[in-house]
Amino acid sequence: MTPPSSVQGASAPHGLPARGRERVIIEAVSPVLDAGAYAVKRVIGDEVTVHADLIADGHDVVGGELLVQRPRAPGEAAAPVAPRAYVLEAIANDRYSARFIVDAIGKWQFTIRAWVDHYASFRRGLLRKLDAAQDVQVDLLIGAELVAAAAARATAADRAALQSSAAALGDRSASPSERARVACAGELATLMARYADRESATTHPAWLPIWVDRERARTSAWYELFPRSTGADGRHGTFETAAAKLPYIAAMGFDVLYLPPIHPIGHTFRKGRNNEPTATSGDVGSPWAIGSQDGGHKSVHPELGTLDDFDEFRARASRHGLELALDIALQVTPDHPYVKEHPEWFKRRPDGTIQYAENPPKKYQDIYPFDFECEAWQSLWIELKSIFEFWLARGVRIFRVDNPHTKSIPFWRWCIAELTAQHPDMLLLAEAFTRPKLMYALAKAGFSQSYTYFTWRHTGHELIEYVREITAPPISDFFRPNFWPNTPDILPEHLQYAGRAAFALRLVLAATLSSNYGVYGPAFELMDNVPRAGVEEYVDNEKYQLRTWDINRPDSLLPLIARINQIRKDNRALQHNDIVFYETDNPMLLCFAKRAPEVENTMLVVANMDVHSPQAGWIDLDAPLGSTPARRVASSEHPVQLHDLLSDARYFSEGHRLFVRLDPNSAPAHIFRLRRRARTEHDFDYFV
Amino acid sequence: MTPPSSVQGASAPHGLPARGRERVIIEAVSPVLDAGAYAVKRVIGDEVTVHADLIADGHDVVGGELLVQRPRAPGEAAAPVAPRAYVLEAIANDRYSARFIVDAIGKWQFTIRAWVDHYASFRRGLLRKLDAAQDVQVDLLIGAELVAAAAARATAADRAALQSSAAALGDRSASPSERARVACAGELATLMARYADRESATTHPAWLPIWVDRERARTSAWYELFPRSTGADGRHGTFETAAAKLPYIAAMGFDVLYLPPIHPIGHTFRKGRNNEPTATSGDVGSPWAIGSQDGGHKSVHPELGTLDDFDEFRARASRHGLELALDIALQVTPDHPYVKEHPEWFKRRPDGTIQYAENPPKKYQDIYPFDFECEAWQSLWIELKSIFEFWLARGVRIFRVDNPHTKSIPFWRWCIAELTAQHPDMLLLAEAFTRPKLMYALAKAGFSQSYTYFTWRHTGHELIEYVREITAPPISDFFRPNFWPNTPDILPEHLQYAGRAAFALRLVLAATLSSNYGVYGPAFELMDNVPRAGVEEYVDNEKYQLRTWDINRPDSLLPLIARINQIRKDNRALQHNDIVFYETDNPMLLCFAKRAPEVENTMLVVANMDVHSPQAGWIDLDAPLGSTPARRVASSEHPVQLHDLLSDARYFSEGHRLFVRLDPNSAPAHIFRLRRRARTEHDFDYFV
């Protein structure tokens, strides 16, 4: 705990630094998270814009480059690969930028190198002196020296050209104007930039990480299903019966199928239906109570089938365009094999018993948490990681992690880094409904997506405030929201005893506000709306019992879900969270626009937050909240066509004010695709 | 240039970290500048408030402490001194803070340590279980174990008390309620916090630096004087004749007397009067053209006197309450001894000559810059540092550095760190009129104060924008502005041919907007207002010739200057830059309030920006620009008395709206001290 004697490291005699001739200071590099301690997140194909301040004393021209290190493929030899260099362009006083495309998944790294560019400075000075009709004889010799020095640094291919330029510059028999023409030639400038003297270059001390995921990390539509509820006639379902539902789920347009834990369920202290403290015979128990004599986290609940059945189910889901997501809940029942085999991983109480989970005064005697402070933490961490490895080996690449916020954050940081180094296509959704900073800490630790407070954000004002917080940097650089209208744990107040309009509204909001969203079905599309008394939870919850769902009910939300998922697929803007909100003169109307950075696609959503009555009002598209006029989607100069992709109706805006009327009985929202109106009304372009 | 294979350092087998049981994450520590690469600046006596996010998984109580390392006195043994610990108090979800006073100058360092507090968590759980009438027998035994473990960590003095508490808690013969009372006793909580188990504590990886200056770094009033212009009857002045002006300068209330360079002046390419390219016989040359056969930066210009005369002058200035500031200009004339003795420090041109200063097409053939990229940079740096050391050894502690932005920033960083380690009372004013980021880079490199753009900020709007930028964090954490209405280099347009009102206004603005300010006199108080044609500079500039000033002129601004400097001394609010601006309904009225954090002192300044006509208008004290209502200085509930310290008139505000009328012919501004009006009008308190 003794502080260092100096913050700056080096200490030669006189405390001189090792490289005192570096004149450029590099500051304010972005994107960066906590000075590089954590990676910023991007998705394959994204263009990354890097900014940096390059500050040198005096008035010399500064040169700089962005150095980019691509990810190594897993197992690729650790031989150093030369980073790729991109020229940093000046964009303002002392501010520079460069862009590159991340075209592979995995950990990218970048840094900045900058130097005083003596040739560019010489060239600028020469031109100014020529303008002022000054003698430049000596200057041309200085230029010749600089070019000759660059020739010595150049590859053989470029050396001759540089040498000949140096000779021409230094040729006293030629006229100064002829030699100046040589000095200022474009090809020479290009060569001189390439072979700029980097000997006294400053290199930013850190390689800054960017984690690049596959596209599903940013864009996904999840469907949560209890396979055990797919049995016929109230019998326990299996992977086989669940597979029969795959066409139904695929028809709705989801792309991730998430299963609650599929492992053997414990018996000791098993909960009964509706969370009764004692199970009665025939009660199936909670899938999150993991572990019995039949095995633990690397086993399949016998009533669902075998590991082979699971593999077959995963393959069939895949053929329907559904990627499987497994639930990993790092906790055990008293019957889990770990309890006997590894008592050192659990906290023992003074009475000799193992400490069960509790959040006083609540007790969860059917659950033993792992003790992340135990002395055997190393073997515990390695075993927990191996659970993921087991399912990764069986082809699973998406995991929904149960309550990650009750497990050590340093564990997650290590575990995710180790796993993704081998499987950069792995994605993890954090089921963390907890304090905001803890949710953000998990995202920094490596979780690809996170559950959010969307489930409880009800009014337009609440949604605007929350969505703006999580979709702006720095949060949006590492935290990817996944919006869920319901989960097996939560039937929010606004859906309790609610009708079709409320479910439709929450669906539209989740699917358009966030590029990642999910529903727990069939409870959602069948609008299950009855809570257990006193709690924000379903009565007869599938967590504790089997349910039978009539998925063919004519009032199912299936057609609306299918339509919205199709709109999401057709419109890149909805696959991003580049969002601005607009003022409306009716607080019941929520209005926002989204756009895609890579293609011309702008979407405007207007939702009626009132699920009982029609609402109408004016929207001012000229006044995006907290944004710049550059983000305007329409104005008097830019009239647009608004194509409602829900109703297929087309509207026109002549100015920046838009009148909207929505009746919850016919549609929860307009989901407009905007097209710029050209000179004639018959000629439409996509709106930029 | 090969990136590391992993951002996280450690690599045991399985890549396990060394300390995997640390469950707390420490983030968002402040105050901090560029992740600790540079020190934030404070002044002795300041209270520093440290904030940090302490984030642990789950719901356990987190304990944390701020560790503070005081500066070592120069030469003090490097033996490790234990840092002082301050308890971090929770102020919001996962957000903690602690405060300490920096009561010594020099480099302070702090860091954060945090842990899961098992006893506090146990205690909270116990209370909840007791509330729910649950059995707590086992819990009490857990508590007893925790207390016994703390006893083992405790000093002898506290051990017995902890052991007896542990015994009482574990005493199964006593009633649970009696034992619970023991567990929750306040004294036990205090002891358990003191001996909390820090074995798995997380320590923030960096010691974060705070540089603490003496108070003059934040609060100073400078007067710039050319000693050579103090001779009688147009003769060259000396330290002796300059000393005769000390009472005059002291009477105006300045506290820093700054002299342009006092070294021998070169002859080669000497400039004539009004910057004529060629000097004529009798031309004295520019003091910034340093070096002749009489010596260089460690010598005194013979016409001013000897080194002994200088010492005597410094001592006499000090007796008048004037601290001397010397000008250090790191450049030489062709006649400077360095040119012959150390040609390796200069750039040589292909024609064999030394490269003079130029900013094409401008040439400064009388000046040779040092080449900070020369191979001999180490001996150059050491010699340049020794110039400061020479004058430090003669008792000088303040330096005004000429054009620091044309010298290498890494040099300054090293030089200032080395010098202040030996002389923490040293202060440096950067004469950097350059690009904002370069000015900020110099401040980060260690300059105590900086010249600013104030000199060219003319309108109220310009001033509000600029002052708000430089007085808010992060800028205010490292950059201390010094406002100059004029300098020998700059007679700004708004003072050219201007009258008394304009000079008075600029004086009030400089002295009240910024806690550091200065004037170049006697040109300022005598309202010298004639520019040389075509430039923003004085005609017959003292830089190139002697001037004779009639300091006894009856229209001198001396009385106003003396009054304002006295007001600054009497009011701590003006010694800080804790400032808010207020809306006025007349753009010609500029209104702002300042307050002192350490005493009850609030000042309200209203300036008439129109130097020709009276202006009147309303000010809304309820609406500070860009600030929170907590910064209100007056409102309907808080009527105040406004005591104008310039005119000695007293006014009252009954509400938050204030009517003001100012005539530039009588006063440039109101400088109000605010007092809260108590119940009766005869009873005033200082306004908080």
Coordinates of N, CA, C and O in Angstrom, one line a residue, chain B residues 490-612:
Chain B
I490 N 0.1 43.3 -26.7 CA -1.3 43.5 -27.2 C -2.0 44.7 -26.6 O -2.1 44.8 -25.4
L491 N -2.3 45.6 -27.5 CA -3.2 46.7 -27.2 C -4.5 46.3 -28.0 O -4.6 46.6 -29.2
P492 N -5.5 45.6 -27.3 CA -6.6 45.1 -28.1 C -7.4 46.2 -28.7 O -7.4 47.3 -28.2
E493 N -8.1 45.9 -29.8 CA -8.9 46.8 -30.5 C -9.8 47.7 -29.7 O -9.9 48.9 -29.9
H494 N -10.4 47.1 -28.7 CA -11.4 47.8 -27.9 C -10.7 48.8 -26.9 O -11.4 49.6 -26.3
L495 N -9.4 48.8 -26.8 CA -8.7 49.8 -26.0 C -8.0 50.8 -26.9 O -7.4 51.8 -26.4
Q496 N -8.0 50.6 -28.2 CA -7.3 51.5 -29.1 C -8.1 52.8 -29.2 O -9.3 52.8 -29.4
Y497 N -7.5 53.9 -28.9 CA -8.1 55.2 -28.9 C -9.3 55.3 -27.9 O -10.2 56.1 -28.0
A498 N -9.3 54.4 -26.9 CA -10.4 54.3 -26.0 C -10.2 55.2 -24.8 O -9.1 55.7 -24.6
G499 N -11.3 55.5 -24.2 CA -11.3 56.5 -23.0 C -11.3 55.7 -21.7 O -11.2 54.5 -21.6
R500 N -11.4 56.5 -20.7 CA -11.3 56.0 -19.3 C -12.3 54.9 -19.0 O -12.0 53.9 -18.4
A501 N -13.5 55.1 -19.5 CA -14.6 54.1 -19.2 C -14.2 52.7 -19.7 O -14.5 51.7 -19.1
A502 N -13.6 52.7 -20.9 CA -13.2 51.4 -21.5 C -12.1 50.7 -20.6 O -12.2 49.5 -20.3
F503 N -11.1 51.5 -20.2 CA -10.1 50.9 -19.4 C -10.6 50.5 -18.0 O -10.3 49.4 -17.5
A504 N -11.5 51.3 -17.5 CA -12.1 50.9 -16.2 C -12.9 49.6 -16.3 O -12.9 48.8 -15.4
L505 N -13.7 49.5 -17.4 CA -14.5 48.3 -17.6 C -13.6 47.1 -17.7 O -13.9 46.1 -17.0
R506 N -12.6 47.2 -18.5 CA -11.7 46.0 -18.7 C -11.0 45.6 -17.3 O -10.8 44.5 -17.1
L507 N -10.7 46.6 -16.6 CA -10.1 46.4 -15.2 C -11.0 45.6 -14.3 O -10.7 44.6 -13.8
V508 N -12.3 46.1 -14.3 CA -13.3 45.4 -13.4 C -13.5 44.0 -13.9 O -13.6 43.1 -13.1
L509 N -13.6 43.8 -15.2 CA -13.9 42.5 -15.7 C -12.8 41.5 -15.4 O -13.0 40.4 -14.9
A510 N -11.5 42.0 -15.7 CA -10.4 41.1 -15.4 C -10.3 40.7 -13.9 O -10.1 39.6 -13.6
A511 N -10.5 41.7 -13.1 CA -10.2 41.6 -11.6 C -11.3 40.8 -10.9 O -11.1 40.3 -9.8
T512 N -12.5 40.8 -11.5 CA -13.6 40.1 -10.9 C -14.0 38.8 -11.5 O -14.4 37.9 -10.9
L513 N -13.9 38.7 -12.9 CA -14.2 37.4 -13.5 C -13.1 36.4 -13.2 O -13.5 35.2 -13.0
S514 N -11.9 36.8 -13.0 CA -10.8 35.8 -12.7 C -10.1 36.1 -11.4 O -9.8 37.3 -11.1
S515 N -9.8 35.1 -10.6 CA -9.1 35.3 -9.4 C -7.7 35.7 -9.6 O -7.0 36.2 -8.7
N516 N -7.1 35.4 -10.8 CA -5.8 35.8 -11.1 C -5.9 36.8 -12.3 O -6.6 36.6 -13.3
Y517 N -5.3 38.0 -12.1 CA -5.3 39.0 -13.2 C -4.1 39.8 -13.2 O -3.3 39.8 -12.2
G518 N -3.8 40.6 -14.2 CA -2.7 41.4 -14.2 C -2.8 42.5 -15.3 O -3.6 42.4 -16.2
V519 N -2.0 43.6 -15.1 CA -2.0 44.6 -16.1 C -0.5 44.9 -16.4 O 0.4 44.7 -15.6
Y520 N -0.3 45.4 -17.6 CA 1.0 45.9 -18.0 C 0.9 47.5 -17.8 O 0.1 48.2 -18.4
G521 N 1.8 47.9 -16.8 CA 1.7 49.3 -16.5 C 3.1 50.0 -16.7 O 4.0 49.3 -17.0
P522 N 3.2 51.3 -16.5 CA 2.1 52.2 -16.3 C 1.2 52.4 -17.5 O 0.2 53.2 -17.4
A523 N 1.4 51.7 -18.6 CA 0.6 51.9 -19.8 C -0.9 51.8 -19.5 O -1.7 52.5 -20.0
F524 N -1.2 50.8 -18.6 CA -2.6 50.6 -18.3 C -3.2 51.7 -17.5 O -4.2 52.3 -18.0
E525 N -2.7 52.0 -16.3 CA -3.4 53.0 -15.5 C -3.3 54.4 -16.1 O -4.1 55.2 -15.8
L526 N -2.3 54.6 -17.0 CA -2.3 55.9 -17.7 C -3.0 55.8 -19.0 O -3.0 56.8 -19.8
M527 N -3.7 54.7 -19.3 CA -4.6 54.6 -20.4 C -4.0 54.9 -21.8 O -4.5 55.5 -22.6
D528 N -2.7 54.4 -21.9 CA -2.0 54.5 -23.2 C -2.9 53.7 -24.2 O -3.2 52.6 -24.0
N529 N -3.3 54.4 -25.3 CA -4.3 53.8 -26.2 C -4.0 54.0 -27.6 O -4.8 53.8 -28.5
V530 N -2.7 54.3 -28.0 CA -2.4 54.6 -29.4 C -1.6 53.4 -30.0 O -0.6 53.0 -29.5
P531 N -2.2 52.7 -31.0 CA -1.5 51.6 -31.6 C -0.5 52.0 -32.7 O -0.6 53.1 -33.2
R532 N 0.4 51.1 -32.9 CA 1.2 51.3 -34.1 C 0.4 50.9 -35.3 O -0.4 49.9 -35.2
A533 N 0.5 51.6 -36.4 CA -0.4 51.4 -37.5 C -0.4 50.0 -38.0 O 0.6 49.4 -38.2
G534 N -1.6 49.4 -38.1 CA -1.7 48.1 -38.7 C -1.6 46.9 -37.8 O -1.8 45.8 -38.2
V535 N -1.1 47.2 -36.6 CA -1.0 46.0 -35.7 C -1.7 46.3 -34.4 O -2.0 47.4 -34.0
E536 N -2.0 45.2 -33.6 CA -2.7 45.3 -32.4 C -1.7 45.6 -31.2 O -1.7 44.8 -30.3
E537 N -0.8 46.5 -31.4 CA 0.3 46.7 -30.5 C 0.5 48.2 -30.3 O 0.1 49.1 -31.1
Y538 N 1.2 48.5 -29.2 CA 1.4 49.9 -28.8 C 2.4 50.6 -29.8 O 3.3 49.9 -30.3
V539 N 2.2 51.8 -30.1 CA 3.2 52.6 -30.8 C 4.3 53.0 -29.8 O 4.0 53.1 -28.6
D540 N 5.5 53.1 -30.2 CA 6.6 53.4 -29.3 C 6.7 52.4 -28.2 O 6.8 52.8 -27.0
N541 N 6.5 51.2 -28.5 CA 6.4 50.1 -27.6 C 7.7 50.0 -26.7 O 8.8 50.0 -27.2
E542 N 7.5 49.8 -25.4 CA 8.6 49.7 -24.5 C 9.5 48.4 -24.8 O 10.6 48.3 -24.3
K543 N 8.9 47.5 -25.6 CA 9.7 46.3 -26.0 C 11.0 46.7 -26.7 O 12.0 46.0 -26.6
Y544 N 10.9 47.9 -27.4 CA 12.0 48.3 -28.2 C 12.7 49.6 -27.8 O 13.7 50.0 -28.4
Q545 N 12.1 50.3 -26.8 CA 12.7 51.6 -26.5 C 12.3 51.9 -25.0 O 11.4 51.3 -24.4
L546 N 13.0 52.9 -24.5 CA 12.6 53.4 -23.2 C 11.4 54.3 -23.3 O 11.2 54.9 -24.3
R547 N 10.6 54.3 -22.2 CA 9.5 55.2 -22.2 C 9.6 56.0 -20.8 O 10.1 55.5 -19.8
T548 N 9.0 57.2 -20.9 CA 8.9 57.9 -19.6 C 7.4 58.1 -19.3 O 6.6 58.4 -20.2
W549 N 7.1 57.7 -18.1 CA 5.6 57.7 -17.7 C 5.4 58.7 -16.6 O 6.1 58.7 -15.6
D550 N 4.4 59.5 -16.8 CA 4.0 60.4 -15.7 C 3.0 59.8 -14.8 O 1.8 60.0 -14.9
I551 N 3.5 59.0 -13.8 CA 2.6 58.3 -13.0 C 1.8 59.1 -12.0 O 0.9 58.6 -11.4
N552 N 2.1 60.4 -11.9 CA 1.3 61.2 -11.0 C 0.2 62.0 -11.7 O -0.5 62.8 -11.1
R553 N -0.1 61.6 -13.0 CA -1.1 62.2 -13.7 C -2.4 62.1 -12.9 O -2.8 61.1 -12.4
P554 N -3.2 63.2 -12.8 CA -4.4 63.2 -12.0 C -5.5 62.3 -12.5 O -6.3 61.9 -11.7
D555 N -5.5 62.0 -13.8 CA -6.5 61.2 -14.3 C -6.1 59.7 -14.2 O -6.9 58.8 -14.8
S556 N -5.0 59.3 -13.6 CA -4.6 57.9 -13.5 C -5.7 57.1 -12.9 O -6.5 57.5 -12.1
L557 N -5.7 55.8 -13.4 CA -6.7 54.9 -12.8 C -6.3 54.3 -11.4 O -7.0 53.5 -10.9
L558 N -5.2 54.8 -10.9 CA -4.7 54.3 -9.6 C -5.7 54.2 -8.5 O -5.8 53.1 -7.9
P559 N -6.6 55.2 -8.3 CA -7.5 55.0 -7.2 C -8.5 53.9 -7.4 O -8.8 53.1 -6.5
L560 N -9.0 53.7 -8.7 CA -9.9 52.6 -9.0 C -9.2 51.3 -8.8 O -9.8 50.3 -8.3
I561 N -8.0 51.2 -9.3 CA -7.2 49.9 -9.2 C -7.0 49.6 -7.7 O -7.3 48.4 -7.3
A562 N -6.6 50.6 -6.9 CA -6.4 50.3 -5.5 C -7.7 49.8 -4.8 O -7.7 48.9 -4.0
R563 N -8.8 50.5 -5.2 CA -10.1 50.1 -4.6 C -10.5 48.6 -5.0 O -10.9 47.8 -4.1
I564 N -10.3 48.3 -6.2 CA -10.7 47.0 -6.7 C -9.8 45.9 -6.1 O -10.2 44.9 -5.6
N565 N -8.5 46.2 -6.0 CA -7.6 45.2 -5.4 C -7.9 45.0 -3.9 O -7.8 43.9 -3.3
Q566 N -8.4 46.1 -3.2 CA -8.8 46.0 -1.8 C -10.1 45.1 -1.7 O -10.2 44.3 -0.8
I567 N -11.0 45.4 -2.6 CA -12.2 44.6 -2.6 C -11.9 43.1 -2.8 O -12.5 42.2 -2.1
R568 N -11.0 42.8 -3.7 CA -10.5 41.4 -3.9 C -9.9 40.8 -2.6 O -10.2 39.6 -2.3
K569 N -9.2 41.6 -1.9 CA -8.5 41.1 -0.7 C -9.6 40.9 0.4 O -9.4 40.0 1.2
D570 N -10.6 41.7 0.4 CA -11.6 41.6 1.5 C -12.7 40.5 1.2 O -13.4 40.2 2.2
N571 N -12.7 40.1 0.0 CA -13.8 39.2 -0.3 C -13.3 37.9 -0.9 O -12.9 37.8 -2.1
R572 N -13.4 36.8 -0.1 CA -12.9 35.5 -0.6 C -13.5 35.0 -1.9 O -12.9 34.3 -2.7
A573 N -14.8 35.4 -2.1 CA -15.5 35.0 -3.3 C -14.7 35.4 -4.5 O -14.7 34.6 -5.5
L574 N -14.1 36.6 -4.5 CA -13.3 37.0 -5.7 C -12.0 36.3 -5.8 O -11.2 36.5 -6.8
Q575 N -11.6 35.6 -4.8 CA -10.3 34.8 -4.8 C -10.5 33.4 -5.4 O -9.6 32.6 -5.4
H576 N -11.8 33.1 -5.8 CA -12.1 31.8 -6.4 C -12.7 32.1 -7.8 O -13.1 33.2 -8.1
N577 N -12.9 31.1 -8.5 CA -13.6 31.2 -9.8 C -14.9 30.3 -9.8 O -15.3 29.7 -10.8
D578 N -15.6 30.3 -8.6 CA -16.8 29.6 -8.5 C -17.9 30.6 -8.9 O -18.4 31.4 -8.2
I579 N -18.3 30.5 -10.2 CA -19.0 31.6 -10.8 C -20.3 31.1 -11.5 O -20.3 30.0 -12.1
V580 N -21.3 31.9 -11.4 CA -22.5 31.7 -12.3 C -22.9 33.0 -12.9 O -22.8 34.1 -12.3
F581 N -23.4 32.9 -14.1 CA -23.9 34.1 -14.8 C -25.5 34.1 -14.8 O -26.1 33.1 -14.7
Y582 N -26.0 35.4 -14.9 CA -27.5 35.5 -14.9 C -28.0 36.2 -16.1 O -27.3 37.0 -16.7
E583 N -29.2 35.8 -16.5 CA -29.9 36.4 -17.6 C -30.2 37.9 -17.3 O -30.6 38.2 -16.2
T584 N -30.0 38.7 -18.3 CA -30.5 40.1 -18.1 C -31.4 40.4 -19.3 O -31.3 39.7 -20.3
D585 N -32.3 41.4 -19.2 CA -33.1 41.7 -20.3 C -32.4 42.8 -21.2 O -33.1 43.3 -22.1
N586 N -31.2 43.1 -20.9 CA -30.5 44.1 -21.7 C -29.1 43.5 -21.9 O -28.3 43.4 -21.0
P587 N -28.8 43.2 -23.2 CA -27.5 42.5 -23.4 C -26.3 43.3 -23.1 O -25.2 42.8 -23.1
M588 N -26.5 44.6 -22.9 CA -25.3 45.4 -22.5 C -25.0 45.2 -21.0 O -24.0 45.8 -20.5
L589 N -25.8 44.6 -20.2 CA -25.5 44.3 -18.8 C -25.0 42.9 -18.7 O -25.7 41.9 -19.0
L590 N -23.9 42.8 -18.1 CA -23.3 41.4 -17.8 C -23.4 41.2 -16.3 O -22.9 42.1 -15.5
C591 N -24.0 40.1 -15.9 CA -24.2 39.9 -14.5 C -23.7 38.5 -14.1 O -24.0 37.5 -14.7
F592 N -22.9 38.5 -13.0 CA -22.5 37.2 -12.5 C -22.3 37.2 -11.0 O -22.1 38.3 -10.4
A593 N -22.4 36.1 -10.4 CA -22.1 35.9 -8.9 C -21.0 35.0 -8.7 O -20.7 34.1 -9.5
K594 N -20.2 35.3 -7.7 CA -19.1 34.4 -7.2 C -19.3 34.1 -5.7 O -19.8 34.9 -5.0
R595 N -18.9 33.0 -5.3 CA -18.9 32.7 -3.9 C -17.7 31.9 -3.5 O -17.0 31.3 -4.3
A596 N -17.4 32.0 -2.2 CA -16.3 31.3 -1.6 C -16.8 30.0 -1.0 O -17.8 30.0 -0.3
P597 N -16.1 28.8 -1.3 CA -16.6 27.6 -0.7 C -16.3 27.6 0.8 O -17.0 26.9 1.6
E598 N -15.3 28.3 1.3 CA -14.9 28.0 2.7 C -15.4 29.0 3.7 O -15.4 28.8 4.9
V599 N -15.9 30.2 3.2 CA -16.6 31.2 4.1 C -17.8 31.7 3.5 O -18.1 31.5 2.3
E600 N -18.6 32.4 4.3 CA -19.9 32.9 3.7 C -19.6 34.2 3.1 O -19.5 35.3 3.7
N601 N -19.5 34.2 1.8 CA -19.1 35.4 1.1 C -19.7 35.3 -0.4 O -19.2 34.4 -1.1
T602 N -20.6 36.0 -0.7 CA -21.2 36.0 -2.1 C -21.1 37.4 -2.7 O -21.6 38.3 -2.1
M603 N -20.6 37.4 -3.9 CA -20.5 38.7 -4.6 C -21.3 38.7 -5.9 O -21.3 37.6 -6.5
L604 N -21.9 39.8 -6.2 CA -22.7 39.9 -7.4 C -22.1 41.1 -8.2 O -22.1 42.2 -7.7
V605 N -21.7 40.8 -9.4 CA -21.1 41.9 -10.2 C -22.1 42.2 -11.4 O -22.5 41.2 -12.0
V606 N -22.4 43.4 -11.6 CA -23.1 43.8 -12.8 C -22.3 44.9 -13.5 O -22.0 45.9 -13.0
A607 N -21.9 44.6 -14.8 CA -21.1 45.5 -15.5 C -21.9 46.0 -16.7 O -22.7 45.3 -17.3
N608 N -21.7 47.3 -17.0 CA -22.2 47.9 -18.2 C -21.2 47.8 -19.3 O -20.2 48.4 -19.3
M609 N -21.5 46.9 -20.3 CA -20.6 46.6 -21.4 C -20.5 47.8 -22.4 O -19.7 47.8 -23.3
D610 N -21.4 48.7 -22.2 CA -21.5 49.9 -23.1 C -20.6 51.0 -22.5 O -21.0 51.5 -21.4
V611 N -19.5 51.4 -23.1 CA -18.6 52.4 -22.4 C -19.0 53.8 -22.9 O -18.4 54.7 -22.5
H612 N -20.1 53.9 -23.6 CA -20.5 55.2 -24.1 C -21.8 55.7 -23.4 O -21.9 56.9 -23.1

